[in-house]
Short mmCIF file of C-alpha atoms and ligand atoms in Angstrom, two decimals:
data_model
loop_
_atom_site.label_atom_id
_atom_site.label_comp_id
_atom_site.label_asym_id
_atom_site.label_seq_id
_atom_site.Cartn_x
_atom_site.Cartn_y
_atom_site.Cartn_z
CA MET A 911 13.39 30.05 49.96
CA LYS A 912 11.95 26.56 50.60
CA ILE A 913 8.38 26.58 52.12
CA ALA A 914 5.40 24.47 52.77
CA VAL A 915 1.94 25.69 51.88
CA ILE A 916 -0.78 24.41 54.24
CA THR A 917 -4.48 25.51 53.93
CA GLY A 918 -6.94 24.70 56.49
CA ALA A 919 -4.27 25.71 58.98
CA SER A 920 -6.32 27.03 61.69
CA SER A 921 -8.12 23.69 62.84
CA GLY A 922 -8.22 19.99 62.76
CA MET A 923 -5.81 18.13 60.33
CA GLY A 924 -4.53 21.24 58.75
CA LYS A 925 -3.32 22.62 62.13
CA GLU A 926 -1.76 19.10 62.79
CA PHE A 927 0.02 19.31 59.60
CA VAL A 928 1.61 22.60 60.44
CA ARG A 929 2.76 21.27 63.85
CA GLN A 930 4.15 18.13 62.37
CA ILE A 931 5.87 19.56 59.32
CA GLY A 932 7.10 22.49 61.43
CA GLY A 933 8.68 19.79 63.82
CA ALA A 934 10.09 17.39 61.16
CA TYR A 935 11.16 19.36 58.11
CA ARG A 936 14.02 21.48 59.34
CA SER A 937 15.17 22.51 55.95
CA LEU A 938 12.10 24.61 55.36
CA ASP A 939 12.57 28.34 55.68
CA GLU A 940 8.80 29.24 55.96
CA ILE A 941 5.58 27.48 56.52
CA TRP A 942 2.65 29.54 54.79
CA ALA A 943 -0.45 28.73 56.89
CA ILE A 944 -3.81 29.55 55.16
CA SER A 945 -7.18 29.74 56.65
CA ARG A 946 -9.80 32.55 57.20
CA LYS A 947 -8.90 32.75 60.83
CA VAL A 948 -5.26 32.87 61.78
CA GLU A 949 -5.58 34.37 65.21
CA GLY A 950 -3.72 32.11 67.65
CA LEU A 951 -1.52 30.42 65.21
CA GLU A 952 1.40 32.62 65.86
CA LYS A 953 1.57 31.17 69.17
CA PHE A 954 1.52 27.71 67.99
CA PRO A 955 4.03 25.57 69.65
CA GLY A 956 7.14 24.69 67.85
CA ARG A 957 9.06 26.67 65.29
CA CYS A 958 6.61 29.53 64.97
CA SER A 959 9.17 32.22 63.74
CA ARG A 960 8.86 30.28 60.38
CA LEU A 961 5.09 30.62 60.21
CA ARG A 962 3.73 33.11 57.61
CA LEU A 963 0.07 33.64 58.36
CA LEU A 964 -2.21 34.37 55.31
CA PRO A 965 -5.75 34.90 56.34
CA LEU A 966 -7.54 34.12 53.07
CA ASP A 967 -10.97 32.84 52.19
CA LEU A 968 -10.16 30.55 49.53
CA THR A 969 -13.67 30.78 47.99
CA ARG A 970 -13.14 34.50 47.26
CA GLU A 971 -11.51 35.14 43.92
CA ALA A 972 -9.87 38.34 45.48
CA ASP A 973 -8.21 36.23 48.18
CA MET A 974 -6.90 33.77 45.55
CA GLU A 975 -5.43 36.59 43.69
CA THR A 976 -3.60 37.61 46.87
CA LEU A 977 -2.09 34.19 47.20
CA LYS A 978 -1.03 34.21 43.54
CA GLY A 979 0.54 37.52 44.12
CA GLU A 980 2.27 36.34 47.21
CA LEU A 981 3.70 33.44 45.30
CA TRP A 982 4.75 35.65 42.29
CA LYS A 983 6.51 38.15 44.52
CA ASN A 984 8.42 35.68 46.72
CA ARG A 985 8.93 33.00 43.95
CA PRO A 986 9.45 30.25 46.65
CA CYS A 987 10.55 26.71 46.08
CA ILE A 988 7.42 24.88 47.56
CA ARG A 989 8.69 21.43 49.05
CA ILE A 990 5.11 20.49 50.44
CA LEU A 991 1.68 21.55 49.50
CA VAL A 992 -1.09 20.40 51.77
CA ASN A 993 -4.66 21.19 50.77
CA GLY A 994 -6.43 20.64 54.01
CA ALA A 995 -9.20 23.29 53.74
CA GLY A 996 -12.49 21.60 53.57
CA VAL A 997 -16.16 21.47 54.71
CA GLY A 998 -18.95 18.96 54.90
CA HIS A 999 -22.58 19.32 55.21
CA TYR A 1000 -24.58 16.17 56.14
CA GLY A 1001 -28.31 15.61 55.01
CA LEU A 1002 -30.42 14.72 52.03
CA VAL A 1003 -29.84 16.66 48.83
CA GLU A 1004 -33.42 17.91 48.89
CA GLU A 1005 -32.99 19.10 52.63
CA LEU A 1006 -29.52 20.90 52.51
CA THR A 1007 -29.57 24.48 51.04
CA VAL A 1008 -28.32 25.22 47.65
CA GLU A 1009 -25.68 27.36 49.15
CA GLU A 1010 -24.40 24.67 51.50
CA GLN A 1011 -24.11 22.27 48.70
CA LEU A 1012 -22.31 24.72 46.34
CA GLN A 1013 -20.14 25.83 49.18
CA MET A 1014 -18.63 22.18 49.47
CA ILE A 1015 -18.04 22.19 45.65
CA ASP A 1016 -16.42 25.64 45.83
CA LEU A 1017 -14.02 24.85 48.70
CA ASN A 1018 -13.46 21.23 48.46
CA CYS A 1019 -12.92 21.03 44.76
CA ARG A 1020 -12.64 24.37 43.08
CA ALA A 1021 -10.43 26.18 45.61
CA LEU A 1022 -8.21 22.91 45.92
CA THR A 1023 -7.81 22.70 42.28
CA GLN A 1024 -7.02 26.36 41.96
CA VAL A 1025 -4.50 26.37 44.83
CA THR A 1026 -2.64 23.31 43.20
CA LEU A 1027 -2.45 25.01 39.75
CA PHE A 1028 -1.12 28.20 41.28
CA CYS A 1029 1.51 26.23 43.17
CA LEU A 1030 2.46 23.91 40.32
CA PRO A 1031 5.11 26.34 38.82
CA TYR A 1032 6.86 26.56 42.32
CA LEU A 1033 7.24 22.76 42.96
CA THR A 1034 10.44 21.29 42.27
CA LYS A 1035 12.10 17.74 41.95
CA GLY A 1036 11.09 15.83 45.18
CA SER A 1037 8.17 18.18 46.16
CA ARG A 1038 5.06 16.63 47.70
CA ILE A 1039 1.38 17.54 47.30
CA LEU A 1040 -1.14 16.14 49.84
CA GLN A 1041 -4.80 16.51 49.07
CA LEU A 1042 -7.18 16.03 51.78
CA SER A 1043 -9.75 13.69 50.36
CA SER A 1044 -11.90 11.15 52.39
CA GLY A 1045 -12.99 7.66 52.53
CA SER A 1046 -16.27 8.99 51.08
CA ALA A 1047 -14.47 9.17 47.89
CA PHE A 1048 -14.72 5.38 47.42
CA CYS A 1049 -18.40 4.95 47.08
CA PRO A 1050 -21.61 7.21 46.73
CA GLN A 1051 -22.88 8.01 50.08
CA PRO A 1052 -26.51 9.06 50.63
CA ARG A 1053 -26.76 12.04 52.96
CA PHE A 1054 -23.24 13.07 51.93
CA ALA A 1055 -23.92 13.00 48.26
CA VAL A 1056 -22.24 16.21 47.17
CA TYR A 1057 -19.44 15.93 49.67
CA GLY A 1058 -18.76 12.26 48.68
CA ALA A 1059 -18.78 13.16 44.95
CA GLY A 1060 -16.56 16.05 45.49
CA LYS A 1061 -14.06 13.95 47.37
CA ALA A 1062 -14.20 11.38 44.56
CA TYR A 1063 -13.14 14.24 42.16
CA VAL A 1064 -10.38 15.16 44.65
CA THR A 1065 -9.02 11.59 44.62
CA SER A 1066 -9.43 11.18 40.76
CA PHE A 1067 -7.69 14.58 40.22
CA SER A 1068 -4.86 13.66 42.62
CA ARG A 1069 -4.16 10.27 41.04
CA ALA A 1070 -4.12 11.60 37.57
CA LEU A 1071 -1.85 14.50 38.55
CA HIS A 1072 0.42 12.08 40.31
CA ARG A 1073 0.90 10.27 37.02
CA GLU A 1074 1.40 13.48 35.08
CA LEU A 1075 4.06 14.87 37.52
CA LYS A 1076 6.03 11.72 37.57
CA LYS A 1077 8.52 13.11 35.04
CA ARG A 1078 9.10 16.03 37.33
CA LYS A 1079 9.57 13.70 40.28
CA ILE A 1080 6.79 15.32 42.10
CA THR A 1081 4.29 13.02 43.92
CA VAL A 1082 0.58 13.58 44.79
CA THR A 1083 -0.87 11.80 47.70
CA SER A 1084 -4.71 11.64 48.07
CA VAL A 1085 -5.46 11.39 51.91
CA CYS A 1086 -8.56 9.45 52.47
CA PRO A 1087 -9.68 8.99 56.16
CA GLY A 1088 -12.74 7.90 57.77
CA PRO A 1089 -14.20 10.05 60.58
CA VAL A 1090 -11.46 12.04 62.46
CA ASP A 1091 -11.67 13.80 65.71
CA THR A 1092 -11.63 17.37 64.64
CA GLU A 1093 -13.98 20.42 64.68
CA PHE A 1094 -15.09 19.36 61.00
CA PHE A 1095 -18.39 18.12 62.52
CA VAL A 1096 -19.08 21.43 64.44
CA HIS A 1097 -18.06 23.48 61.47
CA GLY A 1098 -20.56 21.59 59.26
CA ASN A 1099 -23.28 21.26 61.81
CA ILE A 1100 -23.12 17.52 61.69
CA ALA A 1101 -24.50 15.34 64.45
CA LEU A 1102 -22.05 12.45 64.13
CA PRO A 1103 -24.28 9.26 64.16
CA ALA A 1104 -23.61 7.00 67.28
CA TRP A 1105 -22.42 4.04 65.26
CA LYS A 1106 -19.59 6.10 63.77
CA LYS A 1107 -18.24 7.26 67.06
CA PRO A 1108 -16.05 4.15 67.73
CA PHE A 1109 -14.46 4.64 64.35
CA LEU A 1110 -13.24 8.19 65.16
CA VAL A 1111 -9.54 8.47 64.91
CA LYS A 1112 -7.07 11.02 66.07
CA PRO A 1113 -5.82 13.61 63.46
CA GLU A 1114 -2.12 13.17 64.82
CA LYS A 1115 -2.29 9.52 63.45
CA VAL A 1116 -3.80 10.43 60.12
CA VAL A 1117 -1.49 13.17 59.55
CA CYS A 1118 1.62 11.25 60.56
CA LYS A 1119 0.71 8.42 58.28
CA ALA A 1120 -0.05 10.78 55.31
CA LEU A 1121 3.25 12.51 55.55
CA PHE A 1122 5.00 9.01 55.73
CA ASP A 1123 2.93 7.85 52.71
CA ALA A 1124 3.81 11.15 50.78
CA GLU A 1125 7.46 10.53 51.52
CA ALA A 1126 7.15 7.02 50.27
CA GLY A 1127 5.59 8.44 47.01
CA LYS A 1128 2.24 6.74 47.58
CA GLU A 1129 -0.63 8.04 45.64
CA LEU A 1130 -3.10 6.95 48.46
CA SER A 1131 -3.00 7.22 52.13
CA VAL A 1132 -5.74 5.34 53.85
CA TYR A 1133 -5.50 5.18 57.63
CA GLY A 1134 -7.09 2.26 59.65
CA LEU A 1135 -8.85 -0.96 58.85
CA PRO A 1136 -12.45 0.23 58.67
CA VAL A 1137 -11.72 2.60 55.80
CA LYS A 1138 -9.40 -0.04 54.05
CA LEU A 1139 -12.40 -2.44 54.17
CA VAL A 1140 -14.72 0.22 52.69
CA ARG A 1141 -12.15 0.67 49.82
CA LEU A 1142 -11.97 -3.11 49.21
CA GLY A 1143 -15.86 -3.55 49.45
CA ALA A 1144 -16.39 -0.62 47.02
CA ARG A 1145 -13.97 -2.13 44.52
CA ILE A 1146 -15.56 -5.57 44.64
CA LEU A 1147 -19.18 -4.23 44.53
CA GLY A 1148 -18.56 -1.32 42.11
N1 NAP B 645 -12.75 15.27 60.07
C1 NAP B 645 -13.19 14.30 59.40
O1 NAP B 645 -13.77 13.35 59.87
C2 NAP B 645 -12.66 14.14 58.02
C3 NAP B 645 -12.74 12.86 57.48
C4 NAP B 645 -12.27 12.76 56.08
C5 NAP B 645 -11.87 13.86 55.41
N2 NAP B 645 -11.87 14.90 55.98
C6 NAP B 645 -11.29 16.18 55.15
O2 NAP B 645 -10.08 16.74 55.78
C7 NAP B 645 -9.95 18.23 55.45
C8 NAP B 645 -9.76 18.66 56.77
O3 NAP B 645 -10.82 18.53 57.66
P1 NAP B 645 -10.74 18.87 59.22
O4 NAP B 645 -11.25 17.59 59.82
O5 NAP B 645 -9.35 19.29 59.57
O6 NAP B 645 -11.73 19.95 59.20
P2 NAP B 645 -11.89 21.34 60.29
O7 NAP B 645 -11.35 20.95 61.49
O8 NAP B 645 -13.21 21.80 60.11
O9 NAP B 645 -10.81 22.33 59.39
C9 NAP B 645 -11.37 22.71 58.27
C10 NAP B 645 -10.24 23.91 57.76
O10 NAP B 645 -10.74 24.51 56.68
C11 NAP B 645 -10.66 25.98 56.79
N3 NAP B 645 -11.64 26.70 55.81
C12 NAP B 645 -13.10 26.39 55.92
N4 NAP B 645 -13.56 27.32 54.95
C13 NAP B 645 -12.42 28.05 54.37
C14 NAP B 645 -12.39 28.97 53.39
N5 NAP B 645 -13.50 29.39 52.77
N6 NAP B 645 -11.22 29.41 53.00
C15 NAP B 645 -10.05 29.05 53.65
N7 NAP B 645 -10.19 27.94 54.56
C16 NAP B 645 -11.27 27.50 55.00
C17 NAP B 645 -10.96 26.12 58.28
O11 NAP B 645 -10.47 27.45 58.63
P3 NAP B 645 -11.13 28.90 58.81
O12 NAP B 645 -12.68 28.38 59.28
O13 NAP B 645 -10.41 29.49 59.71
O14 NAP B 645 -11.24 29.20 57.51
C18 NAP B 645 -10.10 25.04 58.89
O15 NAP B 645 -8.84 25.40 59.04
C19 NAP B 645 -11.43 18.43 54.90
O16 NAP B 645 -11.21 18.52 53.48
C20 NAP B 645 -12.37 17.35 55.13
O17 NAP B 645 -13.22 17.24 54.11
C21 NAP B 645 -12.22 15.22 57.19
#
């Protein structure tokens, strides 16, 4: 059975990955859609019959064991893994709660790593891994300190894994967008600063480019000139 595994499937870019992968990858038998809430996803437009909904909280060890068990039971061939689940809390390190800051590490770093490691044995030649990182990975960001540091981890981990998996002909693409017009800001209780609003981009575009870059075997997918400039600036100054 050939499948795609997509976390963060209930919203934003994860949901868009479900839509675009469901439409474009006709050889897949199933898409495993993972998030805590899955209500409504079954009515998702497109090839819904192939959707397997897994309502899992990826920060709970018991739910991680459920995912591991499902993989073991079905022994699928994972053609695409998208780690899209993530959360961001904005504010000074001394203002945000300890729980908020650890939640970002637990979900954005630990869970992403764990899902990747669980899926690795089921990936085959030509499989693609897409890790949702961020433009925040390129340089330290006051008021987004833990989030940005976590995304730097995601990108560094992904790029190293990309090299390690070369011999298996599996690629890992770190997706690094700037602000994207999703519910991310509502979920993280973030009031998007006015100066960032003109830079908001549509999730459809970011996801489309990410899939294109993954197919091309790129280790980084950076959508839009502003984030490309941030990356360049960080490389020059850093
Ligand atoms: N939007 C942006 O501006 C932006 C920019 C750069 C990078 N990113 C990154 O892109 C990724 C996707 O962001 P998005 O914009 O699509 O955000 P979003 O709309 O808030 O979606 C986040 C997804 O993560 C899932 N999730 C949250 N906590 C979870 C948990 N404990 N277990 C399982 N799933 C969980 C949510 O589903 P449930 O609540 O149903 O669990 C939701 O499906 C994140 O890693 C984010 O850091 C976003």
